[in-house]
Amino acid sequence: MNEVVSDETLNAFIDGELDVAESEALLARIRDDKELSQRVCILRGLQSMVRLAYIEPPGADSRKSRTAPHRRLMQRCAYGCLVLLAGLSGGWALRGQEPQAVAALPAAVSSGYQVVSLARKADPNRVMLHLDSAAPAKMQAVLDRAELLLDEADQQGRAMQLEVIANSHGLNLLRAGHSPYAERMARMKQRHANLHWVACGQSITRLRNVGEQVMLLPDTQTAPTAINEIVTRLQQGWTYVRV
């Protein structure tokens, strides 16, 4: 019996991080395993959907020369994935784009923003807010939305988990000495233990590589990349909101 392929391995395959031999072996399994083919296409669809929210694709330059052969391999696979995704339009992979999936959400979650959920009914108690802009209005908006959601949950007696995920220029919200809202964020964290700030580790590395010092605000967590954090949370049933 073939060993079950993990999501981590499939994500590495999609990102072109496997070597040629590993990619070819996995492609052979994908051709013979309909369920595995669907998993690959679902994950690729998720990543494509989330990458649309990025100002700059993570790691595009640093891996270009090293992964060129893998990219060509993935382009061939991508065509097959697009065909399969078209056939899965009624399946759970695309439910995040169906209006009924988010129709029951409180207005505080969905009003005026792009909302994605993979669940049949979007979960208002597990929400991630994504910020990729340093514009003061955007920073204030993400904090206003977080505070509104958490206060509303408290009033209704709901136990809510909320993450604010920042990458690219949005990282400034979470940087000590750069964030214009550090005091407000400290007060929010003190009031809501289930509020989490998450910084993109790849964005941090990119800044440090050009000589910038990056110190994060207290209680800020890091994820290897924002996109993987978002995809993982979507797979766990969270609702994604791009602010």
Coordinates of N, CA, C and O in Angstrom, one line a residue, residues 82-232:
L82 N -6.3 22.8 -13.4 CA -7.4 23.7 -13.8 C -8.6 23.0 -14.4 O -9.7 23.3 -14.1
V83 N -8.3 21.9 -15.2 CA -9.4 21.1 -15.7 C -10.1 20.4 -14.6 O -11.4 20.4 -14.6
L84 N -9.4 19.9 -13.6 CA -10.0 19.2 -12.6 C -10.8 20.1 -11.7 O -11.9 19.8 -11.3
L85 N -10.3 21.3 -11.4 CA -11.0 22.3 -10.6 C -12.3 22.7 -11.3 O -13.3 22.9 -10.6
A86 N -12.3 22.8 -12.6 CA -13.5 23.1 -13.3 C -14.6 22.1 -13.0 O -15.8 22.4 -12.8
G87 N -14.2 20.8 -12.9 CA -15.1 19.8 -12.6 C -15.5 19.7 -11.2 O -16.5 19.0 -10.8
L88 N -14.8 20.4 -10.3 CA -15.1 20.4 -8.9 C -15.9 21.6 -8.4 O -15.9 21.9 -7.2
S89 N -16.5 22.3 -9.3 CA -17.1 23.6 -9.0 C -18.2 23.5 -7.9 O -18.5 24.4 -7.3
G90 N -18.8 22.3 -7.8 CA -19.8 22.1 -6.7 C -19.2 21.6 -5.4 O -19.9 21.4 -4.5
G91 N -17.9 21.3 -5.4 CA -17.2 20.7 -4.3 C -16.8 21.7 -3.2 O -16.9 22.9 -3.4
W92 N -16.2 21.1 -2.1 CA -15.9 22.0 -1.0 C -14.7 22.9 -1.3 O -14.6 24.0 -0.7
A93 N -13.9 22.6 -2.3 CA -12.8 23.5 -2.6 C -13.2 24.8 -3.0 O -12.4 25.8 -2.8
L94 N -14.3 25.0 -3.6 CA -14.8 26.3 -4.1 C -15.9 26.9 -3.3 O -16.4 27.9 -3.7
R95 N -16.2 26.3 -2.2 CA -17.3 26.8 -1.4 C -17.0 28.2 -0.9 O -17.9 29.0 -0.6
G96 N -15.7 28.5 -0.7 CA -15.3 29.8 -0.2 C -15.7 30.9 -1.1 O -15.7 32.0 -0.7
Q97 N -16.0 30.6 -2.4 CA -16.4 31.7 -3.3 C -17.9 31.7 -3.6 O -18.3 32.5 -4.4
E98 N -18.6 30.9 -2.9 CA -20.1 30.9 -3.1 C -20.7 31.8 -2.1 O -20.4 31.8 -0.9
P99 N -21.7 32.6 -2.5 CA -22.3 33.6 -1.6 C -22.9 33.0 -0.4 O -22.9 33.5 0.7
Q100 N -23.6 31.8 -0.6 CA -24.3 31.2 0.6 C -23.3 30.8 1.7 O -23.7 30.7 2.8
A101 N -22.0 30.6 1.4 CA -21.1 30.2 2.4 C -20.8 31.3 3.4 O -20.5 31.0 4.5
V102 N -21.0 32.5 3.0 CA -20.7 33.7 3.9 C -22.0 34.5 4.2 O -21.9 35.4 5.0
A103 N -23.1 34.1 3.7 CA -24.3 34.9 3.8 C -24.7 35.0 5.3 O -25.3 36.0 5.7
A104 N -24.5 33.9 6.1 CA -24.9 33.9 7.5 C -24.0 34.6 8.4 O -24.2 34.7 9.6
L105 N -22.8 35.1 7.9 CA -21.9 35.7 8.8 C -22.4 37.0 9.3 O -23.1 37.7 8.6
P106 N -22.0 37.4 10.5 CA -22.3 38.8 11.0 C -21.7 39.8 10.1 O -20.7 39.6 9.5
A107 N -22.4 40.9 9.9 CA -22.0 42.0 9.0 C -20.6 42.5 9.5 O -19.8 42.9 8.6
A108 N -20.2 42.3 10.7 CA -18.9 42.8 11.2 C -17.8 42.0 10.6 O -16.7 42.4 10.5
V109 N -18.1 40.7 10.1 CA -17.1 39.9 9.5 C -16.9 40.3 8.0 O -15.8 40.5 7.5
S110 N -18.0 40.4 7.3 CA -18.0 40.4 5.9 C -18.2 41.7 5.2 O -17.9 41.8 4.0
S111 N -18.7 42.7 5.9 CA -19.2 43.9 5.3 C -18.0 44.6 4.6 O -17.0 45.1 5.3
G112 N -18.0 44.7 3.3 CA -17.0 45.6 2.5 C -15.7 44.9 2.3 O -14.8 45.5 1.7
Y113 N -15.5 43.6 2.6 CA -14.2 43.0 2.5 C -14.4 41.6 1.7 O -15.4 41.0 1.7
Q114 N -13.2 41.2 1.2 CA -13.2 39.9 0.5 C -13.1 38.8 1.6 O -12.3 38.8 2.5
V115 N -14.1 37.9 1.6 CA -14.2 36.8 2.6 C -14.1 35.5 1.9 O -14.7 35.3 0.8
V116 N -13.3 34.6 2.4 CA -13.2 33.3 1.9 C -13.3 32.2 3.0 O -12.7 32.4 4.1
S117 N -14.1 31.2 2.7 CA -14.2 30.1 3.6 C -14.3 28.8 2.8 O -14.9 28.8 1.8
L118 N -13.7 27.7 3.4 CA -13.9 26.4 2.7 C -15.0 25.6 3.3 O -15.3 24.5 2.8
A119 N -15.5 26.1 4.4 CA -16.6 25.3 5.1 C -17.9 25.5 4.4 O -18.1 26.5 3.7
R120 N -18.9 24.6 4.6 CA -20.2 24.7 4.0 C -20.8 26.0 4.5 O -21.6 26.7 3.8
K121 N -20.5 26.3 5.8 CA -21.0 27.6 6.4 C -19.9 28.2 7.1 O -19.2 27.6 7.9
A122 N -19.5 29.4 6.7 CA -18.3 30.1 7.2 C -18.4 30.3 8.7 O -19.5 30.5 9.3
D123 N -17.3 30.0 9.4 CA -17.2 30.1 10.8 C -17.0 31.5 11.4 O -15.9 32.0 11.1
P124 N -17.9 32.1 12.1 CA -17.7 33.4 12.6 C -16.9 33.4 13.9 O -16.5 34.5 14.4
N125 N -16.5 32.3 14.4 CA -15.8 32.2 15.7 C -14.3 31.9 15.5 O -13.6 31.8 16.4
R126 N -13.9 31.7 14.2 CA -12.5 31.5 13.9 C -12.2 32.3 12.6 O -12.5 31.9 11.5
V127 N -11.6 33.5 12.9 CA -11.5 34.4 11.8 C -10.0 34.9 11.7 O -9.4 35.2 12.8
M128 N -9.5 35.0 10.5 CA -8.2 35.6 10.3 C -8.3 36.9 9.4 O -9.0 36.8 8.4
L129 N -7.7 38.0 9.9 CA -7.7 39.2 9.1 C -6.3 39.4 8.5 O -5.3 39.3 9.2
H130 N -6.3 39.6 7.2 CA -5.0 39.7 6.5 C -4.7 41.2 6.1 O -5.5 41.8 5.4
L131 N -3.5 41.7 6.5 CA -3.1 43.0 6.1 C -1.8 43.0 5.4 O -0.8 42.4 5.9
D132 N -1.7 43.6 4.2 CA -0.5 43.6 3.5 C -0.1 45.1 3.1 O 0.6 45.3 2.1
S133 N -0.7 46.0 3.7 CA -0.5 47.4 3.4 C -0.1 48.2 4.6 O -0.6 48.0 5.7
A134 N 0.8 49.2 4.4 CA 1.2 50.1 5.5 C 0.4 51.4 5.5 O 0.7 52.3 6.3
A135 N -0.6 51.5 4.7 CA -1.5 52.7 4.7 C -2.1 52.8 6.0 O -2.7 51.9 6.5
P136 N -2.0 54.0 6.7 CA -2.7 54.2 8.0 C -4.1 53.8 8.0 O -4.6 53.2 9.0
A137 N -4.9 54.1 6.9 CA -6.3 53.8 6.9 C -6.5 52.3 7.0 O -7.4 51.8 7.6
K138 N -5.6 51.5 6.3 CA -5.7 50.1 6.3 C -5.4 49.5 7.7 O -6.1 48.6 8.2
M139 N -4.4 50.1 8.3 CA -4.0 49.6 9.6 C -5.1 49.8 10.6 O -5.4 49.0 11.4
Q140 N -5.6 51.0 10.6 CA -6.7 51.4 11.5 C -7.9 50.5 11.2 O -8.6 50.0 12.1
A141 N -8.2 50.2 9.9 CA -9.4 49.4 9.6 C -9.2 48.0 10.1 O -10.2 47.4 10.6
V142 N -8.0 47.4 10.0 CA -7.9 46.0 10.5 C -8.1 46.0 12.0 O -8.6 45.0 12.6
L143 N -7.6 47.0 12.8 CA -7.8 47.0 14.2 C -9.2 47.3 14.6 O -9.7 46.7 15.5
D144 N -9.9 48.2 13.8 CA -11.3 48.5 14.1 C -12.1 47.2 13.9 O -13.0 46.9 14.7
R145 N -11.8 46.5 12.8 CA -12.6 45.3 12.5 C -12.3 44.2 13.6 O -13.2 43.5 14.0
A146 N -11.1 44.0 14.0 CA -10.7 43.0 15.0 C -11.5 43.4 16.3 O -12.0 42.5 17.0
E147 N -11.4 44.6 16.7 CA -12.1 45.0 18.0 C -13.6 44.8 17.9 O -14.2 44.4 18.8
L148 N -14.2 45.2 16.8 CA -15.6 45.0 16.6 C -16.0 43.5 16.7 O -17.0 43.2 17.4
L149 N -15.3 42.7 16.0 CA -15.6 41.2 16.0 C -15.4 40.7 17.4 O -16.3 39.9 17.9
L150 N -14.4 41.0 18.1 CA -14.1 40.5 19.5 C -15.2 41.0 20.5 O -15.7 40.2 21.3
D151 N -15.5 42.3 20.4 CA -16.5 42.9 21.3 C -17.8 42.2 21.1 O -18.6 41.9 22.0
E152 N -18.2 42.1 19.8 CA -19.5 41.5 19.5 C -19.6 40.0 20.0 O -20.6 39.6 20.5
A153 N -18.5 39.3 19.8 CA -18.4 37.9 20.3 C -18.6 37.9 21.8 O -19.3 37.0 22.4
D154 N -17.9 38.8 22.5 CA -18.1 38.8 24.0 C -19.5 39.1 24.4 O -20.0 38.5 25.3
Q155 N -20.1 40.1 23.7 CA -21.5 40.4 24.1 C -22.5 39.3 23.8 O -23.5 39.1 24.6
Q156 N -22.2 38.5 22.8 CA -23.0 37.3 22.5 C -22.6 36.0 23.2 O -23.3 35.0 23.0
G157 N -21.6 36.1 24.0 CA -21.2 34.9 24.8 C -20.5 33.9 23.9 O -20.5 32.7 24.3
R158 N -19.9 34.3 22.8 CA -19.2 33.4 21.9 C -17.7 33.3 22.2 O -17.1 34.4 22.4
A159 N -17.1 32.2 22.2 CA -15.7 32.0 22.3 C -15.1 32.2 20.9 O -15.2 31.2 20.1
M160 N -14.4 33.3 20.7 CA -13.9 33.5 19.3 C -12.4 33.5 19.3 O -11.7 34.0 20.2
Q161 N -11.8 32.9 18.3 CA -10.4 33.0 18.0 C -10.1 33.9 16.8 O -10.8 33.7 15.8
L162 N -9.2 34.9 17.0 CA -9.0 35.8 15.9 C -7.5 36.0 15.7 O -6.8 36.3 16.7
E163 N -7.1 36.0 14.5 CA -5.7 36.2 14.1 C -5.6 37.4 13.2 O -6.4 37.5 12.2
V164 N -4.7 38.3 13.4 CA -4.3 39.4 12.4 C -3.0 39.0 11.8 O -2.0 38.9 12.6
I165 N -3.0 38.7 10.6 CA -1.8 38.2 9.9 C -1.3 39.3 9.0 O -2.0 39.8 8.1
A166 N 0.0 39.7 9.2 CA 0.6 40.8 8.4 C 1.8 40.4 7.6 O 2.6 39.6 8.2
N167 N 1.8 40.8 6.4 CA 3.0 40.5 5.5 C 3.3 41.7 4.7 O 2.5 42.7 4.7
S168 N 4.4 41.6 3.9 CA 4.8 42.7 3.0 C 4.8 44.0 3.8 O 5.3 44.1 4.9
H169 N 4.2 45.1 3.2 CA 4.3 46.4 3.9 C 3.4 46.4 5.2 O 3.6 47.3 6.1
G170 N 2.4 45.5 5.3 CA 1.6 45.5 6.4 C 2.3 45.1 7.7 O 1.8 45.2 8.8
L171 N 3.6 44.5 7.5 CA 4.4 44.1 8.7 C 4.6 45.3 9.6 O 4.9 45.1 10.8
N172 N 4.6 46.5 9.1 CA 4.9 47.7 9.9 C 3.9 47.8 11.1 O 4.2 48.4 12.1
L173 N 2.7 47.3 10.9 CA 1.8 47.3 12.0 C 2.3 46.6 13.2 O 2.0 46.9 14.4
L174 N 3.1 45.5 13.0 CA 3.6 44.7 14.1 C 5.0 45.0 14.5 O 5.6 44.3 15.4
R175 N 5.7 46.0 13.9 CA 7.1 46.3 14.2 C 7.2 47.4 15.3 O 6.6 48.5 15.2
A176 N 8.0 47.0 16.3 CA 8.3 48.0 17.4 C 9.1 49.2 16.7 O 10.0 49.0 16.0
G177 N 8.6 50.4 17.1 CA 9.3 51.6 16.5 C 8.7 52.0 15.2 O 9.0 53.1 14.7
H178 N 7.8 51.2 14.6 CA 7.2 51.6 13.4 C 5.7 51.6 13.4 O 5.0 52.4 12.7
S179 N 5.1 50.8 14.3 CA 3.6 50.7 14.4 C 3.1 52.0 15.1 O 3.5 52.4 16.2
P180 N 2.1 52.7 14.4 CA 1.5 53.9 15.0 C 0.5 53.5 16.0 O -0.1 54.4 16.7
Y181 N 0.2 52.2 16.2 CA -0.9 51.8 17.1 C -0.4 50.8 18.1 O -1.2 50.0 18.6
A182 N 0.8 50.9 18.5 CA 1.4 49.9 19.5 C 0.6 49.9 20.8 O 0.3 48.9 21.4
E183 N 0.3 51.1 21.3 CA -0.4 51.2 22.6 C -1.8 50.7 22.5 O -2.3 49.9 23.4
R184 N -2.5 51.0 21.5 CA -3.8 50.5 21.3 C -3.8 48.9 21.2 O -4.6 48.2 21.7
M185 N -2.8 48.4 20.4 CA -2.7 46.9 20.3 C -2.4 46.2 21.6 O -3.0 45.2 21.8
A186 N -1.6 46.9 22.4 CA -1.3 46.3 23.8 C -2.6 46.2 24.6 O -2.9 45.2 25.3
R187 N -3.4 47.3 24.5 CA -4.7 47.3 25.3 C -5.6 46.2 24.7 O -6.3 45.5 25.5
M188 N -5.7 46.1 23.4 CA -6.6 45.1 22.8 C -6.1 43.7 23.3 O -7.0 42.8 23.6
K189 N -4.8 43.4 23.2 CA -4.3 42.1 23.6 C -4.6 41.8 25.1 O -5.0 40.7 25.5
Q190 N -4.6 42.9 25.9 CA -4.8 42.7 27.4 C -6.3 42.3 27.6 O -6.6 41.6 28.5
R191 N -7.2 42.9 26.8 CA -8.6 42.7 26.9 C -9.0 41.3 26.3 O -10.0 40.7 26.8
H192 N -8.3 40.9 25.3 CA -8.7 39.7 24.5 C -7.6 38.7 24.4 O -6.7 38.8 23.6
A193 N -7.6 37.7 25.3 CA -6.5 36.7 25.3 C -6.5 35.9 24.0 O -5.5 35.3 23.6
N194 N -7.7 35.8 23.3 CA -7.8 35.0 22.1 C -7.5 35.8 20.9 O -7.9 35.3 19.8
L195 N -6.9 36.9 21.0 CA -6.5 37.7 19.9 C -5.0 37.5 19.6 O -4.2 37.6 20.6
H196 N -4.6 37.2 18.4 CA -3.2 36.9 18.1 C -2.7 37.7 17.0 O -3.4 37.8 15.9
W197 N -1.5 38.3 17.1 CA -0.8 39.0 16.0 C 0.2 38.0 15.4 O 1.0 37.4 16.1
V198 N 0.2 37.9 14.1 CA 1.1 36.9 13.4 C 1.8 37.6 12.3 O 1.2 38.2 11.4
A199 N 3.1 37.6 12.4 CA 4.0 38.2 11.4 C 4.5 37.2 10.4 O 4.9 36.1 10.8
C200 N 4.6 37.6 9.1 CA 5.2 36.7 8.1 C 6.7 36.7 8.2 O 7.4 37.7 8.1
G201 N 7.2 35.5 8.5 CA 8.7 35.3 8.6 C 9.4 35.6 7.4 O 10.6 36.2 7.4
Q202 N 8.8 35.4 6.2 CA 9.5 35.6 5.0 C 9.6 37.1 4.7 O 10.7 37.6 4.2
S203 N 8.6 37.9 5.1 CA 8.7 39.4 5.0 C 9.8 39.9 5.9 O 10.5 40.9 5.6
I204 N 9.9 39.3 7.1 CA 11.0 39.7 8.1 C 12.3 39.5 7.5 O 13.2 40.3 7.5
T205 N 12.5 38.3 6.9 CA 13.8 37.9 6.3 C 14.2 38.8 5.2 O 15.3 39.3 5.0
R206 N 13.2 39.2 4.4 CA 13.4 40.1 3.2 C 13.9 41.4 3.7 O 14.9 42.0 3.1
L207 N 13.4 42.0 4.8 CA 13.8 43.3 5.3 C 15.2 43.2 5.9 O 16.0 44.0 5.7
R208 N 15.5 42.1 6.6 CA 16.8 41.9 7.2 C 17.9 41.7 6.1 O 19.0 42.2 6.3
N209 N 17.5 41.1 5.0 CA 18.5 40.9 3.9 C 18.9 42.2 3.3 O 19.9 42.3 2.6
V210 N 18.1 43.3 3.4 CA 18.5 44.6 2.9 C 19.0 45.5 4.0 O 19.1 46.7 3.8
G211 N 19.3 44.9 5.1 CA 20.0 45.7 6.2 C 19.1 46.3 7.2 O 19.5 47.1 8.1
E212 N 17.8 46.1 7.2 CA 16.9 46.7 8.2 C 16.8 45.8 9.4 O 16.8 44.6 9.4
Q213 N 16.8 46.5 10.6 CA 16.5 45.8 11.8 C 15.0 45.6 12.0 O 14.3 46.5 11.8
V214 N 14.6 44.4 12.4 CA 13.2 44.1 12.6 C 13.0 43.6 14.0 O 13.4 42.5 14.4
M215 N 12.3 44.5 14.8 CA 11.9 44.1 16.1 C 10.4 44.1 16.2 O 9.7 45.1 15.8
L216 N 9.8 43.0 16.7 CA 8.3 42.9 16.7 C 7.8 43.4 18.0 O 8.4 43.3 19.1
L217 N 6.5 43.8 18.0 CA 5.8 44.2 19.2 C 5.7 43.0 20.1 O 5.6 41.8 19.7
P218 N 5.6 43.2 21.5 CA 5.4 42.1 22.4 C 4.2 41.2 22.0 O 3.2 41.7 21.5
D219 N 4.2 39.9 22.3 CA 3.2 39.0 22.0 C 2.9 38.7 20.6 O 1.9 38.0 20.2
T220 N 3.8 39.2 19.7 CA 3.6 38.9 18.3 C 4.3 37.5 17.9 O 5.4 37.2 18.3
Q221 N 3.5 36.7 17.3 CA 4.0 35.4 16.8 C 4.5 35.5 15.4 O 4.2 36.5 14.7
T222 N 5.2 34.5 14.9 CA 5.7 34.5 13.5 C 5.3 33.2 12.9 O 5.2 32.2 13.5
A223 N 5.0 33.3 11.6 CA 4.8 32.1 10.8 C 5.8 32.1 9.7 O 6.3 33.2 9.2
P224 N 6.2 30.9 9.2 CA 7.2 30.9 8.2 C 6.9 31.8 7.0 O 7.7 32.5 6.5
T225 N 5.6 31.6 6.5 CA 5.1 32.5 5.4 C 3.7 32.8 5.7 O 3.0 32.0 6.3
A226 N 3.2 34.0 5.3 CA 1.8 34.3 5.6 C 0.9 33.4 4.7 O -0.2 33.0 5.2
I227 N 1.3 33.1 3.5 CA 0.4 32.3 2.7 C 0.2 30.9 3.2 O -0.9 30.4 3.2
N228 N 1.2 30.3 3.8 CA 1.1 29.0 4.3 C 0.2 29.0 5.6 O -0.6 28.1 5.9
E229 N 0.4 30.1 6.4 CA -0.5 30.3 7.6 C -1.9 30.4 7.2 O -2.8 29.8 7.8
I230 N -2.2 31.2 6.1 CA -3.6 31.4 5.7 C -4.2 30.1 5.1 O -5.3 29.7 5.5
V231 N -3.4 29.4 4.3 CA -3.9 28.1 3.7 C -4.1 27.1 4.8 O -5.2 26.4 4.8
T232 N -3.2 27.0 5.8 CA -3.4 26.1 6.9 C -4.7 26.4 7.6 O -5.5 25.5 8.0

